[in-house]
CSV table of C-alpha atoms in Angstrom, one decimal:
chain,number,residue,atom,x,y,z
A,231,MET,CA,-6.9,20.4,0.5
A,232,LYS,CA,-6.8,19.0,-3.0
A,233,GLN,CA,-6.6,15.4,-1.6
A,234,VAL,CA,-9.7,16.0,0.5
A,235,LEU,CA,-11.7,17.3,-2.5
A,236,LEU,CA,-10.6,14.4,-4.7
A,237,LEU,CA,-11.9,12.0,-2.0
A,238,LEU,CA,-15.2,13.8,-1.9
A,239,LEU,CA,-15.6,13.8,-5.7
A,240,PHE,CA,-14.3,10.4,-6.5
A,241,SER,CA,-16.9,7.7,-7.2
A,242,THR,CA,-15.7,4.2,-6.1
A,243,SER,CA,-18.6,2.4,-7.8
A,244,VAL,CA,-16.8,2.5,-11.1
A,245,PHE,CA,-13.8,0.7,-9.8
A,246,SER,CA,-14.8,-1.8,-7.1
A,247,GLN,CA,-17.3,-4.2,-5.7
A,248,LYS,CA,-19.0,-3.5,-2.4
A,249,THR,CA,-21.2,-6.0,-0.6
A,250,THR,CA,-22.8,-6.3,2.9
A,251,GLU,CA,-23.3,-9.5,4.8
A,252,SER,CA,-24.4,-10.7,8.3
A,253,PHE,CA,-21.6,-12.4,10.3
A,254,VAL,CA,-22.7,-14.8,13.0
A,255,SER,CA,-20.2,-14.5,15.9
A,256,ASN,CA,-19.9,-17.1,18.6
A,257,LYS,CA,-17.5,-14.8,20.5
A,258,LEU,CA,-20.0,-11.9,20.6
A,259,GLY,CA,-23.0,-14.2,20.8
A,260,ALA,CA,-24.6,-12.0,18.2
A,261,THR,CA,-24.8,-11.2,14.5
A,262,ARG,CA,-22.7,-8.4,13.2
A,263,GLU,CA,-23.0,-6.7,9.9
A,264,ILE,CA,-19.8,-6.4,7.8
A,265,THR,CA,-19.2,-4.5,4.6
A,266,ILE,CA,-16.7,-6.0,2.1
A,267,GLY,CA,-15.0,-4.0,-0.6
A,268,LEU,CA,-13.2,-5.9,-3.3
A,269,PRO,CA,-11.1,-4.5,-6.2
A,270,ALA,CA,-13.0,-4.3,-9.4
A,271,ALA,CA,-10.7,-6.8,-11.2
A,272,TYR,CA,-10.7,-9.3,-8.3
A,273,GLU,CA,-12.4,-12.0,-10.3
A,274,GLN,CA,-10.2,-11.4,-13.4
A,275,ASN,CA,-7.0,-12.0,-11.5
A,276,PRO,CA,-7.4,-15.4,-9.9
A,277,THR,CA,-3.9,-15.7,-8.6
A,278,LYS,CA,-3.4,-12.2,-7.3
A,279,LYS,CA,-3.4,-11.6,-3.5
A,280,TYR,CA,-4.3,-8.3,-1.8
A,281,PRO,CA,-3.6,-6.5,1.4
A,282,ILE,CA,-6.5,-6.4,3.9
A,283,LEU,CA,-7.8,-3.4,5.8
A,284,ILE,CA,-10.1,-4.0,8.8
A,285,LEU,CA,-12.1,-0.9,9.6
A,286,LEU,CA,-13.6,-0.3,13.0
A,287,ASP,CA,-16.5,2.3,12.8
A,288,GLY,CA,-17.0,0.8,9.4
A,289,ASP,CA,-20.4,2.6,9.1
A,290,TYR,CA,-18.8,5.9,8.3
A,291,LEU,CA,-15.1,5.1,7.7
A,292,PHE,CA,-15.7,2.6,4.9
A,293,ASP,CA,-16.5,5.0,2.1
A,294,PRO,CA,-13.6,7.5,2.6
A,295,PHE,CA,-11.1,4.7,3.0
A,296,PHE,CA,-12.5,2.8,0.1
A,297,GLY,CA,-12.5,5.9,-2.1
A,298,ALA,CA,-8.9,6.8,-1.2
A,299,LEU,CA,-7.6,3.3,-1.8
A,300,ASN,CA,-9.3,2.9,-5.1
A,301,TYR,CA,-8.2,6.4,-6.3
A,302,GLY,CA,-4.6,5.6,-5.4
A,303,ALA,CA,-4.8,2.2,-7.0
A,304,TYR,CA,-6.2,3.7,-10.2
A,305,TRP,CA,-2.9,5.7,-10.5
A,306,GLU,CA,-0.8,2.8,-9.3
A,307,ASP,CA,0.3,4.7,-6.2
A,308,LEU,CA,-1.4,2.4,-3.8
A,309,PRO,CA,-2.0,-1.4,-4.1
A,310,GLU,CA,-5.5,-2.7,-4.7
A,311,THR,CA,-6.8,-3.6,-1.2
A,312,ILE,CA,-9.6,-5.7,0.3
A,313,VAL,CA,-11.5,-3.5,2.8
A,314,ILE,CA,-13.7,-4.9,5.6
A,315,GLY,CA,-15.9,-2.5,7.5
A,316,ILE,CA,-17.3,-3.7,10.9
A,317,SER,CA,-20.7,-2.1,11.7
A,318,GLN,CA,-20.8,-0.4,15.1
A,319,ASN,CA,-23.8,1.8,14.2
A,320,LEU,CA,-25.1,2.3,17.7
A,321,ASN,CA,-23.0,4.6,19.9
A,322,GLN,CA,-23.4,2.4,22.9
A,323,GLU,CA,-22.3,-0.6,20.8
A,324,ARG,CA,-19.0,0.9,19.8
A,325,ILE,CA,-18.4,1.9,23.4
A,326,ASP,CA,-19.2,-1.6,24.6
A,327,ASP,CA,-17.0,-3.1,21.9
A,328,SER,CA,-14.1,-0.9,23.1
A,329,ASN,CA,-14.6,-1.6,26.8
A,330,TYR,CA,-11.5,-2.1,28.9
A,331,ASP,CA,-10.7,-2.6,32.6
A,332,ASP,CA,-9.9,0.7,34.3
A,333,PHE,CA,-7.5,-1.1,36.7
A,334,ASN,CA,-5.2,-3.0,34.3
A,335,GLY,CA,-6.0,-1.1,31.1
A,336,VAL,CA,-6.8,-4.1,28.9
A,337,PRO,CA,-10.0,-5.2,27.1
A,338,ALA,CA,-12.7,-6.5,29.4
A,339,GLU,CA,-16.2,-8.0,29.1
A,340,LYS,CA,-17.5,-7.2,25.6
A,341,GLY,CA,-14.3,-5.5,24.8
A,342,ALA,CA,-12.4,-8.7,25.3
A,343,ARG,CA,-15.0,-10.7,23.3
A,344,PHE,CA,-14.7,-8.1,20.5
A,345,PHE,CA,-10.9,-8.5,20.5
A,346,GLU,CA,-11.3,-12.3,20.1
A,347,PHE,CA,-14.0,-11.8,17.4
A,348,ILE,CA,-11.6,-9.8,15.2
A,349,GLY,CA,-8.6,-12.1,15.7
A,350,SER,CA,-10.0,-15.6,15.9
A,351,GLU,CA,-13.3,-15.3,13.9
A,352,LEU,CA,-13.3,-12.4,11.4
A,353,LEU,CA,-9.7,-12.5,10.1
A,354,PRO,CA,-9.7,-16.3,9.6
A,355,TYR,CA,-13.1,-16.1,7.8
A,356,ILE,CA,-11.9,-13.3,5.4
A,357,GLU,CA,-8.5,-15.0,4.7
A,358,LYS,CA,-10.1,-18.3,4.0
A,359,LYS,CA,-12.8,-16.8,1.7
A,360,TYR,CA,-10.6,-14.3,-0.2
A,361,ARG,CA,-7.1,-14.1,-1.6
A,362,VAL,CA,-5.4,-12.1,1.1
A,363,ALA,CA,-1.7,-11.1,1.1
A,364,PRO,CA,0.1,-11.2,4.5
A,365,PHE,CA,-0.2,-7.5,5.1
A,366,ARG,CA,-3.0,-6.5,7.5
A,367,ILE,CA,-4.1,-2.9,8.4
A,368,ILE,CA,-6.5,-1.9,11.1
A,369,ALA,CA,-8.0,1.6,11.5
A,370,GLY,CA,-10.4,3.4,13.9
A,371,HIS,CA,-11.6,6.8,15.1
A,372,ASP,CA,-11.6,8.2,18.6
A,373,THR,CA,-13.0,5.4,20.9
A,374,THR,CA,-12.2,2.7,18.4
A,375,ALA,CA,-8.8,4.3,17.5
A,376,GLY,CA,-7.8,4.0,21.1
A,377,TYR,CA,-9.0,0.4,21.3
A,378,LEU,CA,-7.1,-0.8,18.2
A,379,ASN,CA,-3.8,-0.2,20.1
A,380,PHE,CA,-4.6,-3.2,22.3
A,381,PHE,CA,-3.4,-5.4,19.4
A,382,LEU,CA,0.1,-3.9,19.9
A,383,TYR,CA,0.1,-5.3,23.4
A,384,LYS,CA,0.6,-8.8,22.0
A,385,GLU,CA,4.2,-10.1,21.7
A,386,ASN,CA,3.6,-10.8,18.0
A,387,PRO,CA,0.9,-8.3,16.8
A,388,ILE,CA,-1.5,-9.7,14.2
A,389,PHE,CA,-1.6,-6.5,12.3
A,390,ASN,CA,1.2,-5.0,10.3
A,391,ALA,CA,-0.1,-1.4,10.2
A,392,TYR,CA,-2.2,0.8,12.5
A,393,ILE,CA,-4.2,3.9,11.7
A,394,SER,CA,-5.3,5.7,14.9
A,395,LEU,CA,-7.4,8.8,14.2
A,396,SER,CA,-7.9,11.1,17.1
A,397,PRO,CA,-7.6,8.2,19.6
A,398,GLU,CA,-9.1,8.2,23.1
A,399,LEU,CA,-6.4,6.4,24.9
A,400,ALA,CA,-6.9,3.8,27.6
A,401,PRO,CA,-5.0,4.3,30.9
A,402,GLU,CA,-1.2,4.1,30.6
A,403,MET,CA,-1.3,3.8,26.8
A,404,GLU,CA,1.0,6.8,26.5
A,405,THR,CA,3.8,4.6,28.0
A,406,ARG,CA,2.7,1.1,27.2
A,407,ILE,CA,2.5,1.6,23.4
A,408,PRO,CA,6.1,3.0,23.1
A,409,GLU,CA,7.4,0.2,25.4
A,410,ASN,CA,5.9,-2.4,23.1
A,411,LEU,CA,7.0,-0.6,19.9
A,412,ALA,CA,10.6,-0.6,21.3
A,413,LYS,CA,10.4,-4.4,21.6
A,414,LEU,CA,9.1,-5.1,18.1
A,415,LYS,CA,10.5,-8.2,16.4
A,416,GLN,CA,8.6,-7.6,13.1
A,417,PRO,CA,8.1,-4.4,11.0
A,418,ILE,CA,5.2,-2.3,12.1
A,419,PHE,CA,3.7,0.9,10.5
A,420,TYR,CA,2.0,3.2,12.9
A,421,TYR,CA,0.1,6.4,12.1
A,422,GLN,CA,-1.8,8.6,14.4
A,423,SER,CA,-3.4,12.0,14.0
A,424,SER,CA,-5.4,14.7,15.7
A,425,GLY,CA,-7.3,17.8,14.7
A,426,GLU,CA,-7.5,21.3,16.3
A,427,GLY,CA,-11.1,20.6,17.1
A,428,ASP,CA,-10.4,17.5,19.3
A,429,LEU,CA,-11.0,17.8,23.0
A,430,LYS,CA,-8.0,19.2,24.9
A,431,ASP,CA,-7.6,16.0,27.1
A,432,VAL,CA,-7.6,13.9,24.0
A,433,LYS,CA,-5.0,16.1,22.2
A,434,ASP,CA,-2.8,16.2,25.3
A,435,ALA,CA,-2.7,12.5,25.6
A,436,ILE,CA,-1.9,12.0,21.9
A,437,LYS,CA,0.9,14.5,22.0
A,438,THR,CA,2.4,12.8,25.1
A,439,LEU,CA,2.2,9.5,23.2
A,440,ASP,CA,3.8,11.1,20.2
A,441,ALA,CA,6.7,12.4,22.2
A,442,ASN,CA,7.3,9.0,23.8
A,443,ILE,CA,7.1,7.2,20.5
A,444,LYS,CA,9.7,9.6,19.0
A,445,LEU,CA,12.1,8.4,21.7
A,446,VAL,CA,11.8,4.8,20.5
A,447,VAL,CA,14.9,3.5,18.7
A,448,ASN,CA,13.8,0.5,16.6
A,449,PRO,CA,14.5,0.2,12.9
A,450,LEU,CA,11.4,-2.0,12.6
A,451,LEU,CA,9.1,0.9,13.4
A,452,ASN,CA,7.8,3.2,10.7
A,453,TYR,CA,5.9,6.0,12.5
A,454,LYS,CA,4.2,9.3,11.6
A,455,TYR,CA,2.0,11.7,13.5
A,456,ASP,CA,-0.1,14.6,12.0
A,457,HIS,CA,-1.9,17.4,13.8
A,458,PHE,CA,-4.2,19.3,11.5
A,459,MET,CA,-4.8,23.0,12.4
A,460,GLY,CA,-8.2,24.3,11.6
A,461,ALA,CA,-9.7,20.7,11.3
A,462,SER,CA,-12.6,19.6,13.3
A,463,HIS,CA,-12.8,16.2,15.1
A,464,TYR,CA,-14.4,14.7,12.0
A,465,ALA,CA,-12.8,16.7,9.2
A,466,SER,CA,-9.3,15.6,10.3
A,467,VAL,CA,-10.3,12.0,9.2
A,468,LEU,CA,-10.3,13.1,5.6
A,469,TYR,CA,-7.0,14.8,5.9
A,470,SER,CA,-5.5,11.7,7.7
A,471,ILE,CA,-6.5,8.9,5.4
A,472,PRO,CA,-4.3,9.7,2.4
A,473,ASN,CA,-1.4,10.6,4.6
A,474,ALA,CA,-1.6,7.3,6.4
A,475,LEU,CA,-2.0,5.2,3.3
A,476,TYR,CA,0.8,6.9,1.4
A,477,GLN,CA,3.0,6.4,4.5
A,478,PHE,CA,2.4,2.7,4.6
A,479,PHE,CA,2.7,2.2,0.8
A,480,ASP,CA,5.5,4.6,0.1
A,481,CYS,CA,7.7,1.9,-1.3
A,482,TYR,CA,4.9,0.7,-3.6
A,483,LYS,CA,4.7,3.8,-5.7
A,484,PRO,CA,6.1,3.8,-9.3
A,485,ILE,CA,9.3,5.7,-9.9
A,486,SER,CA,8.6,9.4,-9.8
A,487,MET,CA,10.4,12.3,-11.6
A,488,THR,CA,11.9,13.3,-8.3
A,489,GLU,CA,13.1,9.8,-7.6
A,490,TYR,CA,14.5,9.5,-11.1
A,491,ILE,CA,16.4,12.8,-10.8
A,492,GLU,CA,17.7,12.5,-7.3
A,493,LYS,CA,18.4,8.8,-6.9
A,494,ILE,CA,18.7,7.1,-10.3
A,495,ALA,CA,20.1,9.5,-12.9
A,496,VAL,CA,23.0,10.4,-10.6
A,497,LEU,CA,24.2,6.8,-10.3
A,498,GLN,CA,27.5,5.9,-11.9
A,499,ASN,CA,26.2,2.3,-12.5
A,500,GLY,CA,23.8,-0.3,-11.2
A,501,TYR,CA,20.7,1.1,-12.8
A,502,VAL,CA,19.1,-2.3,-13.2
A,503,ASN,CA,20.1,-3.4,-9.7
A,504,TYR,CA,18.2,-0.3,-8.5
A,505,LEU,CA,15.1,-1.5,-10.2
A,506,THR,CA,15.3,-5.1,-8.9
A,507,ASP,CA,16.2,-3.9,-5.4
A,508,LYS,CA,13.1,-1.6,-5.4
A,509,TYR,CA,10.7,-4.4,-6.2
A,510,ASP,CA,12.5,-6.9,-3.9
A,511,GLY,CA,12.0,-4.2,-1.2
A,512,ILE,CA,8.2,-4.0,-1.9
A,513,GLU,CA,7.9,-7.8,-1.5
A,514,LYS,CA,9.9,-7.8,1.7
A,515,THR,CA,8.1,-4.9,3.2
A,516,LEU,CA,4.5,-5.6,2.2
A,517,GLY,CA,4.6,-9.4,1.8
A,518,PHE,CA,3.4,-9.7,-1.8
A,519,LYS,CA,5.0,-9.6,-5.2
A,520,VAL,CA,4.4,-6.7,-7.6
A,521,PRO,CA,5.1,-7.0,-11.3
A,522,ILE,CA,7.7,-4.4,-12.5
A,523,ARG,CA,5.7,-1.5,-14.1
A,524,THR,CA,6.5,-0.7,-17.7
A,525,THR,CA,7.0,2.9,-16.7
A,526,ASP,CA,9.7,1.9,-14.3
A,527,PHE,CA,11.4,0.0,-17.1
A,528,LYS,CA,11.4,3.2,-19.2
A,529,ALA,CA,12.8,5.2,-16.3
A,530,ILE,CA,15.7,2.9,-15.9
A,531,GLU,CA,16.2,2.8,-19.7
A,532,ALA,CA,16.3,6.6,-19.7
A,533,ALA,CA,19.0,6.7,-17.0
A,534,ILE,CA,21.1,4.1,-18.9
A,535,LEU,CA,20.9,6.1,-22.1
A,536,LYS,CA,21.6,9.4,-20.3
A,537,ASN,CA,24.8,8.0,-18.7
A,538,LYS,CA,25.7,5.9,-21.8
A,539,ALA,CA,25.9,2.7,-19.8
A,540,TYR,CA,24.6,0.8,-22.8
A,541,GLN,CA,25.7,-2.7,-21.7
A,542,GLU,CA,23.1,-2.5,-18.9
A,543,LEU,CA,20.4,-2.7,-21.5
A,544,GLU,CA,21.2,-6.4,-21.9
A,545,LYS,CA,20.5,-6.9,-18.2
A,546,LEU,CA,17.4,-4.9,-18.5
A,547,SER,CA,16.3,-7.1,-21.4
A,548,ASP,CA,16.8,-10.2,-19.2
A,549,ILE,CA,14.6,-8.8,-16.5
A,550,ALA,CA,11.9,-7.8,-19.1
A,551,LYS,CA,11.9,-11.3,-20.5
A,552,LYS,CA,11.0,-12.7,-17.1
A,553,ALA,CA,8.5,-10.0,-16.3
A,554,TYR,CA,6.7,-9.8,-19.7
A,555,PRO,CA,7.7,-12.9,-21.7
A,556,LYS,CA,5.1,-12.5,-24.4
A,557,SER,CA,5.8,-8.8,-25.0
A,558,MET,CA,8.3,-7.0,-27.3
A,559,LEU,CA,9.9,-5.2,-24.4
A,560,ALA,CA,12.9,-7.6,-23.9
A,561,ASP,CA,13.8,-7.7,-27.6
A,562,TYR,CA,13.3,-3.9,-27.9
A,563,GLU,CA,15.8,-3.3,-25.0
A,564,LEU,CA,18.3,-5.7,-26.7
A,565,GLY,CA,17.8,-3.9,-30.0
A,566,LEU,CA,18.4,-0.6,-28.3
A,567,MET,CA,21.7,-1.9,-26.8
A,568,PHE,CA,23.0,-3.1,-30.2
A,569,GLU,CA,21.9,0.2,-31.8
A,570,LYS,CA,23.7,2.3,-29.3
A,571,THR,CA,26.9,0.2,-29.5
A,572,GLY,CA,26.9,0.5,-33.3
A,573,ASP,CA,25.9,-3.0,-34.3
A,574,SER,CA,23.0,-2.1,-36.7
A,575,LYS,CA,22.7,-5.7,-38.1
A,576,LYS,CA,22.0,-7.2,-34.7
A,577,ALA,CA,19.8,-4.3,-33.8
A,578,ALA,CA,17.7,-4.8,-36.9
A,579,LYS,CA,17.3,-8.5,-36.1
A,580,ALA,CA,16.2,-7.7,-32.5
A,581,TYR,CA,13.7,-5.0,-33.6
A,582,GLN,CA,12.3,-7.4,-36.3
A,583,LYS,CA,11.8,-10.1,-33.6
A,584,ALA,CA,10.1,-7.6,-31.3
A,585,ALA,CA,7.6,-6.6,-34.0
A,586,GLN,CA,6.2,-10.2,-33.9
A,587,LEU,CA,5.4,-10.0,-30.2
A,588,ASP,CA,2.7,-8.3,-28.1
A,589,GLU,CA,2.7,-4.5,-27.9
A,590,ILE,CA,3.3,-3.1,-24.4
A,591,GLY,CA,3.2,0.5,-23.0
A,592,ASP,CA,4.3,2.9,-25.7
A,593,LEU,CA,6.0,0.2,-27.7
A,594,THR,CA,4.1,-0.6,-30.9
A,595,LYS,CA,4.6,-2.8,-34.0
A,596,ASP,CA,4.8,0.3,-36.2
A,597,LEU,CA,7.7,1.6,-34.0
A,598,MET,CA,9.5,-1.7,-34.2
A,599,TYR,CA,9.2,-1.7,-38.0
A,600,GLU,CA,10.5,1.9,-38.1
A,601,LYS,CA,13.5,1.0,-36.0
A,602,PHE,CA,14.1,-2.1,-38.2
A,603,ASP,CA,14.1,0.0,-41.4
A,604,GLU,CA,16.4,2.5,-39.8
A,605,MET,CA,18.9,-0.2,-38.7
A,606,GLN,CA,18.6,-1.9,-42.1
A,607,SER,CA,19.6,1.4,-43.8
A,608,LEU,CA,22.7,1.6,-41.6
A,609,THR,CA,23.8,-1.9,-42.2
A,610,PRO,CA,26.5,-2.3,-44.9
A,611,LYS,CA,25.3,-4.1,-48.0
A,612,LYS,CA,27.4,-7.1,-49.1
């Protein structure tokens, strides 16, 4: 419940840029309004690339998704993301966009043209205009949630992650989706949800699909289903959004206290390897590189000190030098290693060098001078 309240209270305008433009589509033979949300620091980071989220029903899904993503990014739990909302403000328009053939259960007429509009017009336009990482998400609600599953029918799906909120499923989707998920050759994240207030036929179909997906044995599939008791058809959206995003970006989060206690502090060795493996995993899973957070350096440092594996501080220093070459972090870690291994002379020299470099995190010049003086006092005088 706290997550929902935070979404309602959180103002995205402080953190990000939101613009609306008219997109002329040859596939649709019409102009469609799209809303584009960029991270606030987009212009200040000219080399940084961002995941992309395509929102069907962008008229009412844009703000809750945009708010959730920017709230999570503020705390570094979620990556900054480019959000594209497609306007489908007329009820008949969203139905026509999601049209499918009752006989073969695939997009037909305008539904087929809308499918091509997303894949061959909108995505190439966005990816040419903005710095987009190779991680694409698509989301929709009820009618459009069912429709987005058609992208999974392709042998090589163009989206990496799917958020299907109270989907109204097309014929045979309960079996065709699991069949395609079982044959995946690339990692796919799939989230679906329902609320107690959804129509019975809709809930029954979703639960059948859930049961069938749970039978799929494929390590490339990351799947989750939520059913929210007491939630209406529309309220369940606010419960679902943070759950879906935190499922997809679980590996992105900084080291938590639980992770530190249960996975890192208990290691006998390999603390720095844990750190590099974590960030290599983020890049492999999400397709973009993330700088190692200073808080994660401190977590690994704490585990090294706790277990008296002081020699690993030198390896941590090497990683810090590559990650933050202008900062004092690398020399601080080296100084800490010499201090803990009893070489106060080398420790003093390292801390003195660190004091000449940029401050970072909770490491300050004053602290480095204090450490230098302390090591100097312990160094035997000639």
